PDB file of C-alpha atoms in Angstrom:
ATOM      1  CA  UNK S 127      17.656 -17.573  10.819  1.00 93.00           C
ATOM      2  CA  UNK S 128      16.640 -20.820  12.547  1.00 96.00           C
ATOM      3  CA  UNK S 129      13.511 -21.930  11.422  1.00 98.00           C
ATOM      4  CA  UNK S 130      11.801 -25.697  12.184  1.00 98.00           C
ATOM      5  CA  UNK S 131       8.699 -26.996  10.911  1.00 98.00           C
ATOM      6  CA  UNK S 132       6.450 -29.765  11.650  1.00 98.00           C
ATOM      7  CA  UNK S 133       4.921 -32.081   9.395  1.00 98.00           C
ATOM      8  CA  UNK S 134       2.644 -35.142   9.786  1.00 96.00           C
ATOM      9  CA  UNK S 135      -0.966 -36.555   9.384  1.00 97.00           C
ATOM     10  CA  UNK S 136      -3.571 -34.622  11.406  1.00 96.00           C
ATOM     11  CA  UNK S 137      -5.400 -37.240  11.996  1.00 98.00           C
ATOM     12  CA  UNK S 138      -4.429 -40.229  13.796  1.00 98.00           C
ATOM     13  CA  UNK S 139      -6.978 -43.319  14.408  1.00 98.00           C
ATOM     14  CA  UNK S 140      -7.390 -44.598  18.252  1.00 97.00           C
ATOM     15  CA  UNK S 141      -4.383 -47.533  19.326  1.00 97.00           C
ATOM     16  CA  UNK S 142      -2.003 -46.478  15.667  1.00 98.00           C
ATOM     17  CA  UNK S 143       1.176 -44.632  16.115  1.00 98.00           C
ATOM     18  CA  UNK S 144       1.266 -40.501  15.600  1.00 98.00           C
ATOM     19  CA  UNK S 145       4.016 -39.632  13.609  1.00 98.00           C
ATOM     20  CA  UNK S 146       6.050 -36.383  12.592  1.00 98.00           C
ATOM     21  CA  UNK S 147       8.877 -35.077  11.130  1.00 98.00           C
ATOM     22  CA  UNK S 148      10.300 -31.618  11.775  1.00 98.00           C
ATOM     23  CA  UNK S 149      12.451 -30.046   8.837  1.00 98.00           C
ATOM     24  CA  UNK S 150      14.834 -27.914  10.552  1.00 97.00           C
ATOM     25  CA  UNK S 151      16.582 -24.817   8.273  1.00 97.00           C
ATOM     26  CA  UNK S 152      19.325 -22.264   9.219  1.00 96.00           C
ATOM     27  CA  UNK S 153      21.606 -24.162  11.234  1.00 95.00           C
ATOM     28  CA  UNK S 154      22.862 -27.747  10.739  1.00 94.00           C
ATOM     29  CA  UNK S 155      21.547 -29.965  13.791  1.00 94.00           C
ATOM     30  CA  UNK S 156      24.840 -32.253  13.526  1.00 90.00           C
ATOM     31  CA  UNK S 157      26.497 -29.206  14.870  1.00 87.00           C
ATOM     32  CA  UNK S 158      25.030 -29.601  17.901  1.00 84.00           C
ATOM     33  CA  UNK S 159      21.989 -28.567  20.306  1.00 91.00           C
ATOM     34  CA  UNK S 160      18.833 -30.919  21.337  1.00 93.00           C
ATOM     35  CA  UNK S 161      16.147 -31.461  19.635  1.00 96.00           C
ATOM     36  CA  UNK S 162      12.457 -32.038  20.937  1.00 97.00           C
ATOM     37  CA  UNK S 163       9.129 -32.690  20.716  1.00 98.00           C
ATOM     38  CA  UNK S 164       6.793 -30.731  23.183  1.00 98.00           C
ATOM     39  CA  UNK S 165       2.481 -30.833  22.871  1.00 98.00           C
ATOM     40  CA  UNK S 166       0.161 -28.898  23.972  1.00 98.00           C
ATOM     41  CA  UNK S 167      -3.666 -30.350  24.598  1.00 98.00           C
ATOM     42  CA  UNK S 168      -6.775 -27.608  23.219  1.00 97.00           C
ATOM     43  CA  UNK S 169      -6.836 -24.854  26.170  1.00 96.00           C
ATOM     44  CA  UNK S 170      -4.141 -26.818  28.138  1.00 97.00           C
ATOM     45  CA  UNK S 171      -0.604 -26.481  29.417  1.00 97.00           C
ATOM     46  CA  UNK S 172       3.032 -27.310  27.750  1.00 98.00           C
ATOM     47  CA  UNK S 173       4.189 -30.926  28.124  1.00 98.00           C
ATOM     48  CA  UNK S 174       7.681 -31.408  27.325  1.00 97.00           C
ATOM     49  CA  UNK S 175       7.422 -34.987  25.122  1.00 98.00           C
ATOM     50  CA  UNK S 176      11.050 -35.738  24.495  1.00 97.00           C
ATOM     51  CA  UNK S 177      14.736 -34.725  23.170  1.00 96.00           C
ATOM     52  CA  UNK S 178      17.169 -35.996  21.013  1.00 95.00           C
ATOM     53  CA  UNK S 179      21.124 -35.065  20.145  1.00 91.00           C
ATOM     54  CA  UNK S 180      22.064 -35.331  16.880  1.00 83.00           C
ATOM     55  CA  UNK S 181      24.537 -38.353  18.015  1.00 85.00           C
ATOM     56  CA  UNK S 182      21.435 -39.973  18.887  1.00 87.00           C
ATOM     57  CA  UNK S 183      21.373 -40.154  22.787  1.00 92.00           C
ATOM     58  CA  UNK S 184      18.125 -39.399  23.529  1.00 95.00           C
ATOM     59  CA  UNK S 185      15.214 -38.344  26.869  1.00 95.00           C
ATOM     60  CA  UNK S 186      11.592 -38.699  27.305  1.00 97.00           C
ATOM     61  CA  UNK S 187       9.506 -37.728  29.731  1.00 97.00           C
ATOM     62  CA  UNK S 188       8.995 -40.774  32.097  1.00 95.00           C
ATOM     63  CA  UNK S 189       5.081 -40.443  31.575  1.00 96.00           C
ATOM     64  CA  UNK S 190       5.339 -41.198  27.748  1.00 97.00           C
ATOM     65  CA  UNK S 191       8.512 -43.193  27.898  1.00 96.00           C
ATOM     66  CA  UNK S 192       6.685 -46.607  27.147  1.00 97.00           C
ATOM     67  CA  UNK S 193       5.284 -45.360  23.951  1.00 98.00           C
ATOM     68  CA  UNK S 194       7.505 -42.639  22.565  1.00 98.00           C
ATOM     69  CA  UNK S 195      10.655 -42.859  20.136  1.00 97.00           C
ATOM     70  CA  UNK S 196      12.810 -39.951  18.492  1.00 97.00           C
ATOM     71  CA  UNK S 197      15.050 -40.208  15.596  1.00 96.00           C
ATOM     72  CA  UNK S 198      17.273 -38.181  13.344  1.00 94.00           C
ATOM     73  CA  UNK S 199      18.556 -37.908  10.634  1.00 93.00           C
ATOM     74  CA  UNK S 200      21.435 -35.481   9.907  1.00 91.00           C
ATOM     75  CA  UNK S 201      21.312 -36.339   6.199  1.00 93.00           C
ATOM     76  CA  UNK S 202      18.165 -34.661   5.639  1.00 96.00           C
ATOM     77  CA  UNK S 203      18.585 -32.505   8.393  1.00 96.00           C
ATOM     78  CA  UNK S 204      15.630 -33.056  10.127  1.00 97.00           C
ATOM     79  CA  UNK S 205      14.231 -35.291  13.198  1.00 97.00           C
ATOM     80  CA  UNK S 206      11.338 -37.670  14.037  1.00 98.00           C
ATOM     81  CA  UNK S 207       8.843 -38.503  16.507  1.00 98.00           C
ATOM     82  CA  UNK S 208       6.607 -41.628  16.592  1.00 98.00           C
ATOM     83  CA  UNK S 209       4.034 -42.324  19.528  1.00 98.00           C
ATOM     84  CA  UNK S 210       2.351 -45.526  19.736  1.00 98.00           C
ATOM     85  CA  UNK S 211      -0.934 -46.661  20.951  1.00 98.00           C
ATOM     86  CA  UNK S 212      -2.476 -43.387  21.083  1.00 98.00           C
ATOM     87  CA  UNK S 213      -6.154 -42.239  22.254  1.00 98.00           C
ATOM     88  CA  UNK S 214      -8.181 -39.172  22.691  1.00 98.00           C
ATOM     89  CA  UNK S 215      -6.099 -37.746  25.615  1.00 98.00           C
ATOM     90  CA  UNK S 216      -2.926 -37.658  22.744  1.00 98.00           C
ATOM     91  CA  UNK S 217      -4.957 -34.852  20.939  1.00 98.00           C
ATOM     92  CA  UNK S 218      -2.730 -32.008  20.843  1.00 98.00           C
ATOM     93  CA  UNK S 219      -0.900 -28.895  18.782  1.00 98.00           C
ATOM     94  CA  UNK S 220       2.816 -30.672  18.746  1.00 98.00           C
ATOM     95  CA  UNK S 221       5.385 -28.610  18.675  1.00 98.00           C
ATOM     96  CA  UNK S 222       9.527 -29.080  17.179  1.00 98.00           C
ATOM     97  CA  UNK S 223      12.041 -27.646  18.908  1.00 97.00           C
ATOM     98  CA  UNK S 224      15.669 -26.800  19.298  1.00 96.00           C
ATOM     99  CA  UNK S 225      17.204 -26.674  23.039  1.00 94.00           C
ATOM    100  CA  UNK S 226      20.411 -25.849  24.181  1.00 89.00           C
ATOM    101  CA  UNK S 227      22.243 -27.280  27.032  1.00 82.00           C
ATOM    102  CA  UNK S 228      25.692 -25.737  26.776  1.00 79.00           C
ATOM    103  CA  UNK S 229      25.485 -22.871  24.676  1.00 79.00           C
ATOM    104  CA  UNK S 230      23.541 -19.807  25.666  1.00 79.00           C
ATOM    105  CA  UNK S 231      20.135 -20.317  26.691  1.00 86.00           C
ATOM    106  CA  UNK S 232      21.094 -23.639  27.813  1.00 86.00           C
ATOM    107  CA  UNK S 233      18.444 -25.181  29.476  1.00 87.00           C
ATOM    108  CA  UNK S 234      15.697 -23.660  27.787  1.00 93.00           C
ATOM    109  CA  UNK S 235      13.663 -24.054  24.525  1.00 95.00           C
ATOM    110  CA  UNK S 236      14.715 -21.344  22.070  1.00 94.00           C
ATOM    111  CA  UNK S 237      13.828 -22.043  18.948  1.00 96.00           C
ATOM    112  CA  UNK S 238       9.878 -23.314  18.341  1.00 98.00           C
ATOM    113  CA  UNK S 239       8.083 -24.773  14.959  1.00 98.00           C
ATOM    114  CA  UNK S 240       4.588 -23.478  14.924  1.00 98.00           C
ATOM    115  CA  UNK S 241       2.945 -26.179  15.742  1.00 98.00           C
ATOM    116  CA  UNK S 242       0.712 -28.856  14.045  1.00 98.00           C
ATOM    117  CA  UNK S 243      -2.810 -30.026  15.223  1.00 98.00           C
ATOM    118  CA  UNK S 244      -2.968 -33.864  15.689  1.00 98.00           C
ATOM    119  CA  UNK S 245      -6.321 -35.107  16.676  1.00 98.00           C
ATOM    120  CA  UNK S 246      -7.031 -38.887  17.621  1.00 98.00           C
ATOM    121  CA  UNK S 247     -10.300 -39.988  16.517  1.00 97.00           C
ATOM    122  CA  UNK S 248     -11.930 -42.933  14.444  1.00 95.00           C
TER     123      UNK S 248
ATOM    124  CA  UNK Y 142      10.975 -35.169  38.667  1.00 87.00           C
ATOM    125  CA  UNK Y 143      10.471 -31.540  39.486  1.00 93.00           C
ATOM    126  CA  UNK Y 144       7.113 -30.092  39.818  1.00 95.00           C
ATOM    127  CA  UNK Y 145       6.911 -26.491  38.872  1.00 97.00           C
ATOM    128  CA  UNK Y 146       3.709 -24.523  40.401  1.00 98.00           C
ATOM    129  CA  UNK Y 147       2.712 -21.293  39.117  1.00 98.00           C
ATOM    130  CA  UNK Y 148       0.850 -18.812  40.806  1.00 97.00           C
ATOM    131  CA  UNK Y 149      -1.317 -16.981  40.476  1.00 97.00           C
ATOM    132  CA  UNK Y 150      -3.422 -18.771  37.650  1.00 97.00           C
ATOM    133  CA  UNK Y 151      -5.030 -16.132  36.513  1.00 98.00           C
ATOM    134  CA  UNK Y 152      -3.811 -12.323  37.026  1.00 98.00           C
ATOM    135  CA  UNK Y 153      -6.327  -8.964  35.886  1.00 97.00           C
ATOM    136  CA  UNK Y 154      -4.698  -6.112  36.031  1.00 97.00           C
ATOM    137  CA  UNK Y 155      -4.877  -2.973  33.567  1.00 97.00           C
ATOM    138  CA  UNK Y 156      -2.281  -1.679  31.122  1.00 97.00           C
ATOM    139  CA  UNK Y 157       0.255   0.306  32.826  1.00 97.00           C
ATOM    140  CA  UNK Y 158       0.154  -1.986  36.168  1.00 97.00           C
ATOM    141  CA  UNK Y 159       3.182  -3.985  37.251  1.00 98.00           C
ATOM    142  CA  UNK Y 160       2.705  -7.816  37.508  1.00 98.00           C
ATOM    143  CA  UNK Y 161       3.792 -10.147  39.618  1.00 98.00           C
ATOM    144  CA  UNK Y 162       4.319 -13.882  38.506  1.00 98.00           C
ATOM    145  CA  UNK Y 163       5.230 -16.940  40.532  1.00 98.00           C
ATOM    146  CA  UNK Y 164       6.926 -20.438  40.048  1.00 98.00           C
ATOM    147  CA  UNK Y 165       8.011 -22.807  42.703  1.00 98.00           C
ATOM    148  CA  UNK Y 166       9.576 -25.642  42.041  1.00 96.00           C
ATOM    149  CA  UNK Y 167       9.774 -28.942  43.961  1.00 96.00           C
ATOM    150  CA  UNK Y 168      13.039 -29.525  44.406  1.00 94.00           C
ATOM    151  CA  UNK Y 169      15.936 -27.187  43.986  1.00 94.00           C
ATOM    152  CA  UNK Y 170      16.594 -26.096  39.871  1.00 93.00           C
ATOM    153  CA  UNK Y 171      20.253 -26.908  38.777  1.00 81.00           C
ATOM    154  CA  UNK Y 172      22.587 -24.007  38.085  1.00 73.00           C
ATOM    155  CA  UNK Y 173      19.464 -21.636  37.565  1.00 78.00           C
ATOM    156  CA  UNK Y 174      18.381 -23.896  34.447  1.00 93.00           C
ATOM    157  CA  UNK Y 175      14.666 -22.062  34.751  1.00 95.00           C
ATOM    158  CA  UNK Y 176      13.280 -20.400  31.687  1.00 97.00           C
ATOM    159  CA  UNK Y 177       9.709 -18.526  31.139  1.00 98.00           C
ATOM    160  CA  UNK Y 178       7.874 -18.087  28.069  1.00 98.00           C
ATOM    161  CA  UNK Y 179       5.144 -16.298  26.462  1.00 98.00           C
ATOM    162  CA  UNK Y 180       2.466 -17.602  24.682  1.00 98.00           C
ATOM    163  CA  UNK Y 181      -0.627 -15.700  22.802  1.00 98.00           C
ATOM    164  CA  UNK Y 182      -3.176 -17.555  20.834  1.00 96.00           C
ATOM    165  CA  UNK Y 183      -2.600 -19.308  18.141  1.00 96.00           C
ATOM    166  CA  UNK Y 184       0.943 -19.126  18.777  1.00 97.00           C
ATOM    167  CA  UNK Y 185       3.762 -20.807  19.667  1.00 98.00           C
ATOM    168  CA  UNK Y 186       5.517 -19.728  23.023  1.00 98.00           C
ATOM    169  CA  UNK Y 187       8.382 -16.994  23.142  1.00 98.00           C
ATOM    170  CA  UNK Y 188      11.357 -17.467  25.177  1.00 97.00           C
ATOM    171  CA  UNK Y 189      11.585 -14.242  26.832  1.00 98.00           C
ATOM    172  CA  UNK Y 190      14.080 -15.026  30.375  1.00 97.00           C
ATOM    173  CA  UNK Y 191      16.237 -17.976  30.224  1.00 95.00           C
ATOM    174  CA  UNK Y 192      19.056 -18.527  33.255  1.00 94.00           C
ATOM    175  CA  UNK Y 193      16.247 -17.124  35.940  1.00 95.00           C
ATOM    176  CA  UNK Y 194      17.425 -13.892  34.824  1.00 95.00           C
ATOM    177  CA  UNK Y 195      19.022 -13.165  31.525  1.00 95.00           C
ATOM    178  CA  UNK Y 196      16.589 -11.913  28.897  1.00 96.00           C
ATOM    179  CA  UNK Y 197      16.650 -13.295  25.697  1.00 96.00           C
ATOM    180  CA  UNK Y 198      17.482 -11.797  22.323  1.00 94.00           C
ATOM    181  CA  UNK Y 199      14.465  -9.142  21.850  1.00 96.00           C
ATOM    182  CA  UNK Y 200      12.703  -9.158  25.215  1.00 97.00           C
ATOM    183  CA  UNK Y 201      11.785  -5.968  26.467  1.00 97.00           C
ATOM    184  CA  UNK Y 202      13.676  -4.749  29.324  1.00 97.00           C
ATOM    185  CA  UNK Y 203      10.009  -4.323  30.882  1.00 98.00           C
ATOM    186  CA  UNK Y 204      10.360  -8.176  31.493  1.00 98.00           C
ATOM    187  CA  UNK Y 205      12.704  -9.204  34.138  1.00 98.00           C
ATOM    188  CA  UNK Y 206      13.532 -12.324  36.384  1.00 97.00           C
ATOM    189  CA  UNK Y 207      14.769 -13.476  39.926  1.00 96.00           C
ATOM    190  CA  UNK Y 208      15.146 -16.592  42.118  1.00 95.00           C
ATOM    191  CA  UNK Y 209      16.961 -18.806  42.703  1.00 93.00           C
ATOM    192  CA  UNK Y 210      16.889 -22.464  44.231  1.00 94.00           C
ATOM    193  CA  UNK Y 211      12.558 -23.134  44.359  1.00 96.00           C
ATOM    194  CA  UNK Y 212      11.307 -19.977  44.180  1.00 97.00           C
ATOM    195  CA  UNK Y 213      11.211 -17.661  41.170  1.00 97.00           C
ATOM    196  CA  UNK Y 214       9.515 -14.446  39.988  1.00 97.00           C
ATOM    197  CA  UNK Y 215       8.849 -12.781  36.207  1.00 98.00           C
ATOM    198  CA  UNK Y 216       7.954  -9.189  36.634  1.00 98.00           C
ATOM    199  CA  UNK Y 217       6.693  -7.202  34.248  1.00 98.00           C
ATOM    200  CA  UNK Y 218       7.211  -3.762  35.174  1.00 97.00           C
ATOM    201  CA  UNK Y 219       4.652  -1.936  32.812  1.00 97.00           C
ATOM    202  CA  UNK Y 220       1.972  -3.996  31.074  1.00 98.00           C
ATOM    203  CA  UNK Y 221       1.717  -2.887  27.726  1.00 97.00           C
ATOM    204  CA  UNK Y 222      -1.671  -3.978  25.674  1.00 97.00           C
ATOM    205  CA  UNK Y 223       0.768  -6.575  23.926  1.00 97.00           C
ATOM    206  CA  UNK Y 224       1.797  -8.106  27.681  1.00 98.00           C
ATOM    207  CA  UNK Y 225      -1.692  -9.263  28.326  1.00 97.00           C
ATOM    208  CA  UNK Y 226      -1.142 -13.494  27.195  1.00 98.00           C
ATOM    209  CA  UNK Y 227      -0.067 -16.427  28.782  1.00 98.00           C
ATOM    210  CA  UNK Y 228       3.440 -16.856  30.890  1.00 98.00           C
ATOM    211  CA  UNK Y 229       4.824 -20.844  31.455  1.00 98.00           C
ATOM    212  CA  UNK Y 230       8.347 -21.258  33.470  1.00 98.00           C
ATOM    213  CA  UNK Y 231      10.005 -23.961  32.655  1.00 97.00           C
ATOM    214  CA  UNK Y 232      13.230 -26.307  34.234  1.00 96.00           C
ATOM    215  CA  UNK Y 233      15.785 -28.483  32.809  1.00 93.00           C
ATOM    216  CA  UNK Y 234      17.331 -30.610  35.178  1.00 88.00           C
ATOM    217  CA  UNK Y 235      18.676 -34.309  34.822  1.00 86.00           C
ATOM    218  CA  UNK Y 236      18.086 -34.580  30.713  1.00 87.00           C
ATOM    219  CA  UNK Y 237      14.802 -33.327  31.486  1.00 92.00           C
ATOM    220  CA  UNK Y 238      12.704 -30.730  31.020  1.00 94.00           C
ATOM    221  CA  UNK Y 239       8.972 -29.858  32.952  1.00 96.00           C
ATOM    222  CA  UNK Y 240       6.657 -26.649  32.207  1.00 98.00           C
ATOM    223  CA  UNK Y 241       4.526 -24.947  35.039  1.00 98.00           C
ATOM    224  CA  UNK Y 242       0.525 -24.879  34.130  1.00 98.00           C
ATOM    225  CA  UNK Y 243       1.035 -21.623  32.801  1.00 98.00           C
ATOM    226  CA  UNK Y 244      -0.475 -18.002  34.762  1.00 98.00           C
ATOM    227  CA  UNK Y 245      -2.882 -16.268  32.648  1.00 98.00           C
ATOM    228  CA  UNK Y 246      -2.698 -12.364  32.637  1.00 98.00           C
ATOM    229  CA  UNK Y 247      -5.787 -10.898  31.418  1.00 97.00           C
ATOM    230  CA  UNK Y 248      -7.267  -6.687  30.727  1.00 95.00           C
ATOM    231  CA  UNK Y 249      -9.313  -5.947  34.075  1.00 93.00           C
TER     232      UNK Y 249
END
């Protein structure tokens, strides 16, 4: 069973960096699949943040692009995201996730962590 | 980038009713790459239809989808008291990936 889970401060101060880490159990993420970050603002919509492969090539959405980086690390099985220069509108429930492009499902997000509430604010 | 718009944005209809959900896309999807999702509160979303039209492992047969190209449509044949949350498509196109503002089924 696939299981990812988020981790992180829940508090992040106005113009520092949010960062997280999602553990990801069950299934190895060298052997293959993307890996993202997608938010979700307090009674708002999804916003799809950004995806990595576990060679490293990675996508962000071009609204965040400036400010966003995602990592991994196959060692520890697990991947990061860091997003700089953040302010109120950054408040969110941030979601890990795995998402397949060439196996079934591709194109979609099939796997989700449950989420973790990061709130900007001095 | 593709713009997904989902209609309606809120839907009330009573258990037992068949619903009707939108998304229209932009530009054309790629090879079908459109998803939708279920979310209740609290929670994270579901995958329930991935491919336009395949439904995912666990999805009520209830649940199906069509389209193809811009337009798309998640039906849910029955509502059942569980049905009654909130429904996001969703594209991958490009290395990319976009969500709809979500349609919000609610009891009537």
């Amino acid at each position: 069973q696939v299981q990812l889970q988020e981790s992180g401060p829940g508090l992040v101060k106005p113009s520092e960096t949010l960062s997280l880490t999602c553990a990801v159990s069950g299934y190895s993420i060298s052997s293959g699949y993307y890996w993202g970050w997608i938010r979700q603002p307090p009674g708002k919509g999804l916003e799809w943040i950004g995806s990595i492969y576990h060679s490293g090539s990675s996508y962000y959405n071009p609204s965040l692009k400036s400010r966003v980086t995602i990592s991994v690390d196959t060692s520890k099985n697990q991947f990061s995201l860091k997003l700089s220069s953040v302010t109120a509108a950054d408040t969110a429930v941030y979601y890990c996730a795995r998402q397949p492009v060439s196996q079934a499902a591709a194109g979609a997000v099939d796997y989700w962590g449950q989420g973790t509430l990061v709130t900007v604010s001095s | 980038e593709i713009v997904l718009t989902q209609s309606p944005g809120t839907l009330s209809l009573s258990p037992g009713e068949r619903a009707t959900l939108s998304c229209r896309a932009s530009q054309s999807v790629s090879s079908n790459y459109l998803a939708w999702y279920q979310q209740k509160p609290g929670q994270a979303p579901r995958l329930l239809i991935y491919g336009a039209s395949s439904r995912a492992t666990g999805t009520p047969d209830r649940f199906s989808g069509s389209g193809s190209g811009t337009d798309f449509t998640l039906t849910v044949s029955r509502l059942e008291p569980e049905d009654f949350a909130v429904y996001y498509c969703q594209q991958y196109g490009s290395s990319l990936w976009t969500f709809g503002q979500g349609t919000k089924v609610e009891i009537k």
